[in-house]
mmCIF file of C-alpha atoms in Angstrom:
data_model
loop_
_atom_site.group_PDB
_atom_site.id
_atom_site.type_symbol
_atom_site.label_atom_id
_atom_site.label_comp_id
_atom_site.label_asym_id
_atom_site.label_seq_id
_atom_site.Cartn_x
_atom_site.Cartn_y
_atom_site.Cartn_z
ATOM 1 C CA ALA W 290 114.120 135.176 183.699
ATOM 2 C CA TYR W 291 113.712 134.579 180.208
ATOM 3 C CA ARG W 292 116.402 137.595 179.839
ATOM 4 C CA SER W 293 118.693 135.862 182.238
ATOM 5 C CA LEU W 294 118.119 132.614 180.006
ATOM 6 C CA SER W 295 118.991 134.105 176.591
ATOM 7 C CA MET W 296 122.102 135.793 178.264
ATOM 8 C CA LEU W 297 123.314 132.559 179.619
ATOM 9 C CA LEU W 298 122.374 130.801 176.376
ATOM 10 C CA GLY W 299 124.319 133.113 174.432
ATOM 11 C CA SER W 300 127.427 132.933 177.142
ATOM 12 C CA SER W 301 127.626 129.419 177.051
ATOM 13 C CA ARG W 302 127.497 128.370 173.641
ATOM 14 C CA ALA W 303 131.177 127.542 173.732
ATOM 15 C CA GLY W 304 130.222 125.095 176.286
ATOM 16 C CA TRP W 305 127.831 123.086 174.087
ATOM 17 C CA MET W 306 128.982 120.170 172.223
ATOM 18 C CA PRO W 307 127.976 119.053 168.976
ATOM 19 C CA VAL W 308 125.002 117.204 168.484
ATOM 20 C CA GLY W 309 125.469 113.686 169.039
ATOM 21 C CA TRP W 310 128.554 114.016 171.238
ATOM 22 C CA PRO W 311 128.028 113.579 174.535
ATOM 23 C CA PHE W 312 130.420 115.116 176.603
ATOM 24 C CA PRO W 313 131.386 113.800 179.805
ATOM 25 C CA HIS W 314 130.227 115.081 183.356
ATOM 26 C CA LYS W 315 132.023 113.943 186.719
ATOM 27 C CA ASN W 316 127.907 113.160 188.149
ATOM 28 C CA VAL W 317 126.147 112.250 184.849
ATOM 29 C CA GLY W 318 126.453 108.865 183.312
ATOM 30 C CA PHE W 319 125.344 107.911 179.397
ATOM 31 C CA PHE W 320 123.704 104.856 177.932
ATOM 32 C CA PRO W 321 123.541 103.748 174.333
ATOM 33 C CA GLY W 322 120.048 105.310 172.834
ATOM 34 C CA VAL W 323 117.472 102.650 171.765
ATOM 35 C CA LEU W 324 115.453 102.512 168.418
ATOM 36 C CA SER W 325 112.703 104.798 168.431
ATOM 37 C CA PRO W 326 110.822 106.671 165.756
ATOM 38 C CA PRO W 327 110.659 110.257 165.319
ATOM 39 C CA GLY W 328 107.945 112.204 167.733
ATOM 40 C CA VAL W 329 109.161 110.251 170.815
ATOM 41 C CA SER W 330 109.357 112.579 173.694
ATOM 42 C CA THR W 331 112.112 112.643 176.280
ATOM 43 C CA SER W 332 110.784 112.971 180.125
ATOM 44 C CA ALA W 333 112.756 115.715 181.734
ATOM 45 C CA PRO W 334 115.184 114.665 184.710
ATOM 46 C CA GLY W 335 113.634 114.053 187.958
ATOM 47 C CA SER W 336 116.968 114.674 189.766
ATOM 48 C CA SER W 337 119.815 116.633 189.406
ATOM 49 C CA GLN W 338 121.824 113.622 187.858
ATOM 50 C CA GLY W 339 119.711 113.529 184.510
ATOM 51 C CA LYS W 340 120.249 112.441 180.883
ATOM 52 C CA GLY W 341 118.466 114.188 177.783
ATOM 53 C CA SER W 342 118.009 112.716 174.545
ATOM 54 C CA VAL W 343 116.340 114.124 171.448
ATOM 55 C CA SER W 344 114.712 111.506 169.229
ATOM 56 C CA LEU W 345 116.250 111.329 165.912
ATOM 57 C CA LEU W 346 115.184 109.960 162.406
ATOM 58 C CA GLY W 347 116.826 106.599 162.342
ATOM 59 C CA SER W 348 118.153 103.957 164.503
ATOM 60 C CA ARG W 349 119.487 106.458 167.193
ATOM 61 C CA ARG W 350 118.932 108.995 169.486
ATOM 62 C CA LEU W 351 120.957 112.442 169.949
ATOM 63 C CA PHE W 352 122.008 112.868 174.030
ATOM 64 C CA PHE W 353 122.907 115.798 175.459
ATOM 65 C CA ASP W 354 124.201 116.645 178.868
ATOM 66 C CA THR W 355 120.877 117.894 181.012
ATOM 67 C CA HIS W 356 122.293 117.879 184.154
ATOM 68 C CA ALA W 357 125.203 120.513 183.117
ATOM 69 C CA LEU W 358 122.466 122.652 181.640
ATOM 70 C CA VAL W 359 120.510 122.116 184.617
ATOM 71 C CA CYS W 360 123.371 123.061 186.775
ATOM 72 C CA LEU W 361 123.989 126.267 184.767
ATOM 73 C CA LEU W 362 120.814 127.537 185.045
ATOM 74 C CA GLU W 363 120.956 127.262 188.750
ATOM 75 C CA GLU W 364 124.053 129.136 188.702
ATOM 76 C CA ASN W 365 122.202 132.233 186.742
ATOM 77 C CA GLY W 366 119.528 132.247 189.195
ATOM 78 C CA PHE W 367 117.012 129.590 188.553
ATOM 79 C CA THR W 368 115.532 127.189 190.827
ATOM 80 C CA THR W 369 116.119 123.424 190.376
ATOM 81 C CA GLN W 370 112.141 123.193 189.309
ATOM 82 C CA GLN W 371 112.621 126.104 186.714
ATOM 83 C CA SER W 372 115.757 124.416 185.253
ATOM 84 C CA GLU W 373 113.988 120.937 184.873
ATOM 85 C CA VAL W 374 110.828 123.039 183.439
ATOM 86 C CA ILE W 375 113.354 124.780 181.008
ATOM 87 C CA VAL W 376 115.508 121.679 180.116
ATOM 88 C CA SER W 377 112.108 119.633 179.427
ATOM 89 C CA ALA W 378 110.567 122.325 177.139
ATOM 90 C CA LEU W 379 114.029 122.995 175.242
ATOM 91 C CA VAL W 380 114.031 118.833 174.472
ATOM 92 C CA LYS W 381 110.348 118.977 173.472
ATOM 93 C CA ILE W 382 111.038 121.896 170.800
ATOM 94 C CA MET W 383 114.086 120.253 169.660
ATOM 95 C CA ASN W 384 112.168 117.057 169.345
ATOM 96 C CA THR W 385 109.301 119.029 167.503
ATOM 97 C CA ASN W 386 111.777 120.745 165.390
ATOM 98 C CA LEU W 387 113.841 117.536 164.149
ATOM 99 C CA ASP W 388 110.376 115.858 163.677
ATOM 100 C CA MET W 389 109.489 118.687 161.619
ATOM 101 C CA ILE W 390 112.936 118.782 159.604
ATOM 102 C CA TYR W 391 113.117 114.956 159.148
ATOM 103 C CA LYS W 392 109.645 114.449 158.213
ATOM 104 C CA ASP W 393 110.324 114.472 154.455
ATOM 105 C CA MET W 394 113.426 112.757 155.005
ATOM 106 C CA VAL W 395 114.286 108.678 155.297
ATOM 107 C CA THR W 396 116.664 106.911 156.930
ATOM 108 C CA LYS W 397 119.504 104.916 155.105
ATOM 109 C CA VAL W 398 117.485 101.653 155.594
ATOM 110 C CA GLN W 399 114.409 103.060 154.243
ATOM 111 C CA GLN W 400 116.260 104.648 151.490
ATOM 112 C CA GLU W 401 117.606 101.195 150.298
ATOM 113 C CA ILE W 402 114.437 99.896 150.780
ATOM 114 C CA ALA W 403 112.816 102.427 148.582
ATOM 115 C CA LEU W 404 115.579 102.020 146.249
ATOM 116 C CA GLN W 405 115.308 98.009 145.965
ATOM 117 C CA GLN W 406 111.661 98.764 145.555
ATOM 118 C CA VAL W 407 112.284 101.444 142.726
ATOM 119 C CA MET W 408 114.865 98.780 141.536
ATOM 120 C CA SER W 409 112.338 95.856 141.526
ATOM 121 C CA HIS W 410 109.804 98.635 139.599
ATOM 122 C CA ILE W 411 112.706 99.247 137.108
ATOM 123 C CA GLY W 412 112.902 95.445 136.476
ATOM 124 C CA ALA W 413 109.408 95.082 136.135
ATOM 125 C CA VAL W 414 108.981 98.200 133.720
ATOM 126 C CA LYS W 415 112.242 96.593 131.950
ATOM 127 C CA LYS W 416 110.359 93.273 131.942
ATOM 128 C CA ASP W 417 107.271 94.816 130.494
ATOM 129 C CA MET W 418 109.283 96.644 128.002
ATOM 130 C CA ILE W 419 110.965 93.743 126.709
ATOM 131 C CA ILE W 420 107.953 91.878 126.816
ATOM 132 C CA LEU W 421 106.407 94.565 124.836
ATOM 133 C CA GLU W 422 109.111 95.029 122.989
ATOM 134 C CA LYS W 423 109.023 91.304 121.701
ATOM 135 C CA SER W 424 105.586 91.757 121.157
ATOM 136 C CA GLU W 425 105.773 94.957 118.966
ATOM 137 C CA PHE W 426 108.819 93.322 117.115
ATOM 138 C CA SER W 427 106.624 90.208 116.359
ATOM 139 C CA ALA W 428 103.665 92.648 115.279
ATOM 140 C CA LEU W 429 106.145 94.921 113.400
ATOM 141 C CA ARG W 430 107.422 91.928 111.737
ATOM 142 C CA SER W 431 103.991 90.547 110.567
ATOM 143 C CA GLU W 432 103.264 94.186 109.431
ATOM 144 C CA ASN W 433 106.414 94.293 107.623
ATOM 145 C CA GLU W 434 105.739 90.951 105.769
ATOM 146 C CA LYS W 435 102.378 92.295 105.250
ATOM 147 C CA ILE W 436 103.798 95.442 103.680
ATOM 148 C CA LYS W 437 106.305 92.802 101.932
ATOM 149 C CA LEU W 438 103.453 91.080 100.456
ATOM 150 C CA GLU W 439 101.483 94.161 99.643
ATOM 151 C CA LEU W 440 104.720 95.777 97.656
ATOM 152 C CA GLN W 441 105.556 92.705 96.007
ATOM 153 C CA GLN W 442 102.044 92.247 94.410
ATOM 154 C CA ILE W 443 102.140 95.913 93.630
ATOM 155 C CA LYS W 444 105.509 95.647 92.137
ATOM 156 C CA LYS W 445 104.120 92.787 90.028
ATOM 157 C CA GLN W 446 100.897 94.948 89.210
ATOM 158 C CA VAL W 447 103.117 97.645 87.905
ATOM 159 C CA MET W 448 105.548 95.238 86.002
ATOM 160 C CA ASP W 449 102.342 94.080 84.135
ATOM 161 C CA GLU W 450 101.311 97.545 83.445
ATOM 162 C CA ILE W 451 104.893 98.416 82.264
ATOM 163 C CA THR W 452 104.695 95.608 79.666
ATOM 164 C CA LYS W 453 101.501 96.273 78.905
ATOM 165 C CA VAL W 454 102.163 99.810 78.322
ATOM 166 C CA ARG W 455 105.216 98.772 76.531
ATOM 167 C CA THR W 456 103.535 96.365 74.237
ATOM 168 C CA ASP W 457 101.182 98.875 73.529
ATOM 169 C CA ASN W 458 103.683 101.714 72.657
ATOM 170 C CA LYS W 459 105.410 98.690 70.309
ATOM 171 C CA LEU W 460 102.000 98.081 68.414
ATOM 172 C CA ASN W 461 101.233 101.707 68.354
ATOM 173 C CA LEU W 462 104.969 102.354 66.821
ATOM 174 C CA ASN W 463 104.569 99.797 64.570
ATOM 175 C CA LEU W 464 101.085 100.801 63.423
ATOM 176 C CA GLU W 465 102.408 104.732 63.124
ATOM 177 C CA LYS W 466 105.482 103.091 61.040
ATOM 178 C CA SER W 467 103.077 101.482 58.859
ATOM 179 C CA ARG W 468 101.214 104.443 58.344
ATOM 180 C CA VAL W 469 104.023 106.544 57.881
ATOM 181 C CA LYS W 470 105.208 104.245 55.429
ATOM 182 C CA GLU W 471 102.281 103.818 53.459
ATOM 183 C CA LEU W 472 101.889 107.903 53.514
ATOM 184 C CA TYR W 473 105.393 107.759 52.206
ATOM 185 C CA SER W 474 104.560 105.504 49.234
ATOM 186 C CA LEU W 475 101.435 107.155 48.504
ATOM 187 C CA ASN W 476 103.207 110.671 48.397
ATOM 188 C CA GLU W 477 105.798 109.333 46.184
ATOM 189 C CA ARG W 478 103.414 107.558 43.815
ATOM 190 C CA LYS W 479 101.490 111.065 43.899
ATOM 191 C CA LEU W 480 105.175 112.918 43.148
ATOM 192 C CA LEU W 481 105.605 110.467 40.236
ATOM 193 C CA GLU W 482 102.065 111.244 39.127
ATOM 194 C CA MET W 483 102.705 115.073 39.293
ATOM 195 C CA ARG W 484 106.205 114.736 37.698
ATOM 196 C CA THR W 485 104.523 112.742 34.854
ATOM 197 C CA GLU W 486 102.007 115.030 34.419
ATOM 198 C CA ILE W 487 104.141 118.188 34.489
ATOM 199 C CA VAL W 488 106.584 116.295 31.943
ATOM 200 C CA GLU W 489 103.578 115.721 30.031
ATOM 201 C CA LEU W 490 102.461 119.512 30.229
ATOM 202 C CA HIS W 491 105.832 120.441 29.143
ATOM 203 C CA ALA W 492 105.606 118.578 26.017
ATOM 204 C CA GLN W 493 102.371 119.746 25.437
ATOM 205 C CA GLN W 494 103.274 123.398 25.783
ATOM 206 C CA ASP W 495 106.606 122.482 23.611
ATOM 207 C CA ARG W 496 104.419 121.035 20.826
ATOM 208 C CA ALA W 497 102.259 123.951 21.264
ATOM 209 C CA LEU W 498 105.000 126.342 20.924
ATOM 210 C CA THR W 499 106.460 124.714 18.278
ATOM 211 C CA GLN W 500 103.014 124.586 16.173
ATOM 212 C CA THR W 501 102.714 128.079 17.118
ATOM 213 C CA ASP W 502 106.165 129.056 15.927
ATOM 214 C CA ARG W 503 105.491 127.144 12.844
ATOM 215 C CA LYS W 504 102.124 129.054 12.206
ATOM 216 C CA ILE W 505 103.842 132.262 12.884
ATOM 217 C CA ASP W 506 106.767 131.400 10.619
ATOM 218 C CA THR W 507 104.007 130.616 7.760
ATOM 219 C CA GLU W 508 101.484 133.681 8.489
ATOM 220 C CA VAL W 509 105.272 135.524 8.362
ATOM 221 C CA ALA W 510 105.965 134.002 5.092
ATOM 222 C CA ASP W 511 102.643 134.734 3.873
ATOM 223 C CA LEU W 512 102.451 138.240 5.041
ATOM 224 C CA LYS W 513 105.959 138.776 3.485
ATOM 225 C CA THR W 514 104.745 137.239 -0.183
ATOM 226 C CA MET W 515 101.695 139.858 0.251
ATOM 227 C CA LEU W 516 103.833 142.561 1.074
ATOM 228 C CA GLU W 517 105.823 141.964 -1.752
ATOM 229 C CA SER W 518 103.171 141.590 -3.992
ATOM 230 C CA HIS W 519 101.598 144.664 -2.860
ATOM 231 C CA LYS W 520 104.941 146.282 -3.341
ATOM 232 C CA LEU W 521 104.975 145.222 -6.939
ATOM 233 C CA ASP W 522 101.241 146.636 -7.690
ATOM 234 C CA ASN W 523 102.256 149.669 -5.676
ATOM 235 C CA ILE W 524 105.405 150.286 -8.039
ATOM 236 C CA LYS W 525 103.286 149.323 -10.724
ATOM 237 C CA TYR W 526 100.581 151.779 -9.835
ATOM 238 C CA LEU W 527 103.229 154.408 -9.444
ATOM 239 C CA ALA W 528 104.997 154.190 -12.250
ATOM 240 C CA GLY W 529 101.974 154.107 -14.180
ATOM 241 C CA SER W 530 100.412 157.509 -12.489
ATOM 242 C CA VAL W 531 104.132 158.773 -13.146
ATOM 243 C CA PHE W 532 103.857 158.082 -16.673
ATOM 244 C CA THR W 533 100.173 159.614 -16.841
ATOM 245 C CA CYS W 534 101.374 162.833 -15.500
ATOM 246 C CA LEU W 535 104.191 162.634 -17.440
ATOM 247 C CA THR W 536 102.051 162.342 -20.563
ATOM 248 C CA VAL W 537 99.765 165.010 -19.007
ATOM 249 C CA ALA W 538 102.398 167.493 -18.419
ATOM 250 C CA LEU W 539 103.878 166.741 -22.024
ATOM 251 C CA GLY W 540 100.438 167.351 -23.635
ATOM 252 C CA PHE W 541 100.002 170.454 -21.662
ATOM 253 C CA TYR W 542 103.238 171.669 -22.762
ATOM 254 C CA ARG W 543 102.889 170.772 -26.410
ATOM 255 C CA LEU W 544 99.601 172.720 -26.076
ATOM 256 C CA TRP W 545 101.281 175.746 -24.501
ATOM 257 C CA ILE W 546 103.946 175.921 -26.828
#
């Protein structure tokens, strides 16, 4: 029976219409589906003229021709009761599969509701962000004012320190300038004193040199006079000695003759 059912389903796929497209049958009438949540099971048809519905997620049901399927099963060797049971099982299986498929899905209405909820949450978050931004902005503004005041105070302190350092540097420079001037004048005085001392030393040396030159000249003159006197004395002595020698020689010569 199951093998013949599978063969029947495989051979009759061309006769199946798409889901949601009820095809007409001469003995079957269709009625519009009602609103039903997912998971609503449909009862098997109790007569040869029946209609089957598969509940979808949303505001409609999916109808298909169960009577045609029952007739097709009966033509392939199934009894009426077996055909109805098979069709009922197929409807239940399809409902279960659709419930499992559409478990995590929503309808357009639910999507719009969820979108409205999300948009309301986004609006609330935006309001909270605006409020937080305003509060943060005011806090930042106050913090900026505090920082500005602190910066102004620091700037004032820095300017005071700079002016103080400048005045101190000016005073130190003036003191150093005066000290340098004093040292320069002192060095000038020392140089003048040294120059005068050097000039005096040169004068003393010149006087000493002149005195020594004079002394040398006088000594040389004295030596010259002494030499002249000694020369005369020597000449006199030599002349006397020569005359004595001549007289002695003449005396010996006379004696010898």
